[in-house]
Short mmCIF file of C-alpha atoms in Angstrom, two decimals:
data_model
loop_
_atom_site.label_atom_id
_atom_site.label_comp_id
_atom_site.label_asym_id
_atom_site.label_seq_id
_atom_site.Cartn_x
_atom_site.Cartn_y
_atom_site.Cartn_z
CA MET A 30 0.41 12.09 -9.88
CA HIS A 31 3.36 10.99 -12.97
CA GLU A 32 4.35 7.65 -11.73
CA PRO A 33 3.28 4.76 -9.62
CA HIS A 34 5.21 4.19 -6.70
CA VAL A 35 7.04 0.65 -5.78
CA ILE A 36 4.63 -0.63 -2.99
CA GLY A 37 6.44 -0.14 -0.16
CA ASP A 38 8.04 3.30 -0.93
CA TRP A 39 6.83 5.77 1.67
CA GLN A 40 5.14 9.34 -0.07
CA GLU A 41 5.20 12.60 1.26
CA CYS A 42 1.98 14.44 1.23
CA GLY A 43 1.91 18.09 -0.92
CA ASP A 44 2.25 21.32 1.21
CA GLU A 45 -0.60 21.82 2.73
CA HIS A 46 -0.23 18.08 4.65
CA ALA A 47 2.84 19.02 4.54
CA GLY A 48 4.34 16.80 7.62
CA LEU A 49 2.04 13.71 6.22
CA ARG A 50 3.53 10.77 4.67
CA VAL A 51 1.77 7.69 3.55
CA ARG A 52 3.04 4.09 1.90
CA VAL A 53 1.02 1.11 0.72
CA HIS A 54 3.42 -1.46 1.47
CA GLY A 55 2.54 -6.07 2.23
CA LEU A 56 1.91 -6.70 -0.23
CA GLU A 57 0.75 -10.34 -0.19
CA LYS A 58 -1.56 -13.60 -0.84
CA ALA A 59 -3.88 -14.23 2.10
CA GLU A 60 -7.30 -15.48 3.05
CA PRO A 61 -9.39 -12.89 4.92
CA PRO A 62 -9.78 -13.89 8.75
CA ARG A 63 -13.09 -13.59 8.66
CA GLY A 64 -13.97 -15.73 5.65
CA ARG A 65 -14.21 -15.91 2.09
CA ASP A 66 -16.78 -13.14 0.87
CA ASP A 67 -19.24 -15.43 -1.25
CA SER A 68 -18.55 -12.27 -4.11
CA ALA A 69 -15.22 -13.22 -4.24
CA GLU A 70 -15.96 -16.77 -5.46
CA GLY A 71 -13.29 -18.03 -8.31
CA LEU A 72 -10.72 -15.22 -6.82
CA THR A 73 -7.63 -14.99 -5.45
CA TYR A 74 -7.71 -13.03 -2.11
CA PHE A 75 -4.80 -10.76 -1.05
CA ARG A 76 -3.60 -8.22 1.21
CA PHE A 77 -1.96 -5.31 1.98
CA ARG A 78 -1.47 -2.43 4.35
CA VAL A 79 -1.50 1.74 4.01
CA THR A 80 0.46 3.34 7.17
CA VAL A 81 0.15 6.81 7.78
CA GLU A 82 2.85 8.49 9.40
CA ASN A 83 3.27 12.26 11.37
CA ARG A 84 5.80 13.68 11.05
CA SER A 85 4.70 17.05 11.42
CA ALA A 86 4.13 18.89 15.23
CA GLU A 87 0.24 18.92 15.49
CA PRO A 88 -1.78 15.48 15.42
CA VAL A 89 -3.59 15.09 12.53
CA GLY A 90 -7.21 12.94 12.38
CA ILE A 91 -7.14 10.74 10.26
CA HIS A 92 -9.96 9.62 8.02
CA LEU A 93 -9.77 6.45 5.74
CA GLU A 94 -12.84 4.67 4.53
CA ASP A 95 -12.94 2.01 1.12
CA GLY A 96 -14.57 4.57 -0.95
CA GLN A 97 -10.56 5.93 -0.66
CA LEU A 98 -9.14 3.34 -2.24
CA ASP A 99 -8.93 1.91 -5.66
CA VAL A 100 -7.86 -1.37 -6.47
CA ARG A 101 -6.98 -2.43 -10.18
CA THR A 102 -5.61 -4.90 -11.27
CA GLY A 103 -3.80 -6.60 -14.78
CA PRO A 104 -2.68 -4.53 -17.93
CA ASP A 105 -6.30 -3.92 -19.08
CA GLY A 106 -6.08 -2.02 -14.73
CA GLU A 107 -9.68 -4.17 -13.69
CA SER A 108 -11.04 -3.13 -10.92
CA ALA A 109 -10.30 -5.56 -7.59
CA PHE A 110 -12.98 -6.94 -5.34
CA LEU A 111 -11.97 -4.94 -1.83
CA ASP A 112 -13.36 -6.72 1.28
CA TRP A 113 -14.55 -4.26 3.14
CA ARG A 114 -16.19 -6.54 5.98
CA ASN A 115 -12.73 -8.11 6.61
CA SER A 116 -10.38 -4.73 6.09
CA HIS A 117 -9.76 -2.30 8.98
CA PHE A 118 -9.54 1.19 8.05
CA ILE A 119 -8.24 4.17 9.97
CA GLU A 120 -11.37 5.83 10.44
CA GLY A 121 -11.05 9.75 12.41
CA PHE A 122 -8.05 8.38 14.61
CA ASP A 123 -5.67 11.06 15.82
CA VAL A 124 -2.57 10.10 14.57
CA TYR A 125 0.36 12.94 16.69
CA PRO A 126 3.11 14.05 16.57
CA LEU A 127 6.44 10.97 14.98
CA ARG A 128 3.30 8.02 15.37
CA ARG A 129 1.38 6.12 12.21
CA ALA A 130 -1.70 4.43 11.48
CA THR A 131 -1.75 1.43 9.49
CA ALA A 132 -4.95 0.35 7.81
CA VAL A 133 -5.09 -3.47 7.09
CA LEU A 134 -6.65 -4.05 3.34
CA TYR A 135 -8.14 -7.85 2.00
CA ALA A 136 -8.62 -7.41 -1.70
CA ALA A 137 -9.78 -10.36 -4.53
CA ALA A 138 -8.85 -10.50 -8.24
CA PRO A 139 -8.00 -12.90 -10.43
CA GLU A 140 -5.44 -15.26 -10.25
CA SER A 141 -3.91 -14.52 -14.26
CA ALA A 142 -4.10 -10.37 -12.80
CA LEU A 143 -2.10 -10.09 -9.93
CA SER A 144 1.13 -9.47 -12.45
CA LEU A 145 -0.11 -6.10 -11.54
CA VAL A 146 -1.57 -4.54 -8.92
CA ASP A 147 -2.27 -0.72 -9.09
CA ILE A 148 -3.32 0.82 -5.20
CA GLN A 149 -4.66 4.63 -5.88
CA VAL A 150 -5.29 6.04 -2.73
CA GLN A 151 -7.00 9.81 -1.10
CA LEU A 152 -6.20 10.00 2.36
CA LYS A 153 -8.51 12.54 4.61
CA ALA A 154 -6.47 14.60 6.63
CA ASP A 155 -8.17 17.29 9.82
CA ASP A 156 -11.35 16.85 7.03
CA GLU A 157 -9.50 18.20 4.26
CA TRP A 158 -8.86 15.79 0.73
CA THR A 159 -4.83 14.96 0.71
CA ASP A 160 -3.91 14.19 -3.17
CA ARG A 161 -4.37 10.72 -4.17
CA TYR A 162 -0.93 8.38 -5.00
CA LEU A 163 -0.25 5.32 -6.43
CA TRP A 164 1.49 2.37 -6.19
CA SER A 165 2.11 -0.64 -8.12
CA GLY A 166 3.36 -3.81 -7.46
CA ASP A 167 3.56 -7.65 -8.93
CA MET A 168 3.27 -11.11 -6.60
CA THR A 169 3.68 -13.64 -9.28
CA VAL A 170 7.03 -12.44 -9.10
CA PRO A 171 8.96 -15.32 -6.68
CA ASP A 172 10.12 -14.03 -3.13
CA GLY A 173 14.44 -13.93 -3.51
CA PRO A 174 16.66 -16.16 -1.63
CA GLN A 175 16.30 -16.68 2.38
CA GLY A 176 17.48 -14.10 4.03
CA THR A 177 18.37 -11.50 1.42
CA ALA A 178 16.22 -7.91 1.24
CA THR A 179 14.81 -8.68 -2.09
CA ARG A 180 11.19 -7.13 -2.31
CA ALA A 181 8.52 -9.52 -2.63
CA ASP A 182 6.50 -6.35 -4.68
CA GLY A 183 7.96 -7.70 -8.40
CA THR A 184 10.12 -4.94 -8.61
CA SER A 185 13.41 -6.14 -10.21
CA GLU A 186 11.95 -5.11 -14.27
CA THR A 187 11.37 -1.58 -13.54
CA LEU A 188 13.39 1.58 -12.83
CA ALA A 189 13.15 1.12 -8.90
CA GLY A 190 13.83 -1.81 -8.46
CA GLN A 191 17.00 -2.44 -10.38
CA ILE A 192 18.31 1.39 -8.40
CA SER A 193 16.99 -1.31 -5.61
CA THR A 194 18.93 -4.15 -6.72
CA PHE A 195 21.76 -1.75 -6.58
CA LEU A 196 21.91 -0.78 -3.44
CA ARG A 197 21.32 -4.21 -1.75
CA GLU A 198 24.61 -4.92 -3.49
CA GLN A 199 26.29 -2.41 -2.69
CA ALA A 200 25.27 -3.02 0.98
CA GLU A 201 26.34 -6.30 1.51
CA ARG A 202 29.40 -6.14 -0.31
CA GLY A 203 30.78 -3.37 1.79
CA GLN A 204 29.74 -5.95 4.94
CA HIS A 205 32.40 -8.55 3.54
#
């Protein structure tokens, strides 16, 4: 793992798990459905999704629990509070070919630390560990104008964000 991936990008798993791909996406501020945990007092809640897709020819048993996720925020990489009571994990689910499974997770951190959110995931596939993959995003950058494909994860300042912006502008020019 040399560089983090931008939140929303797919990451292909390594050789021993060929055909599996995973992504972290949907990073946004959101209150948990079953109420705030007392441990998160004074923190800002956010939600994100982890989706696993099976592109192989065989079903794969997927397991993703709180111990397989590490959420860090801010420039110093402080650990975020992962609310396991409100989160929906993937626990021993068989993902068949051309199917997906998604975990919806809730975490909390100080508002001032949400300018940098790093989420590291390590899946267990058929009782074997995959490599660890890291995604990075920013929840403090406002969304783009209504009707555009601007991502809300703050990628505009990164190389990936600049490329996304360029490609989006080229696509818009091609439509007119």
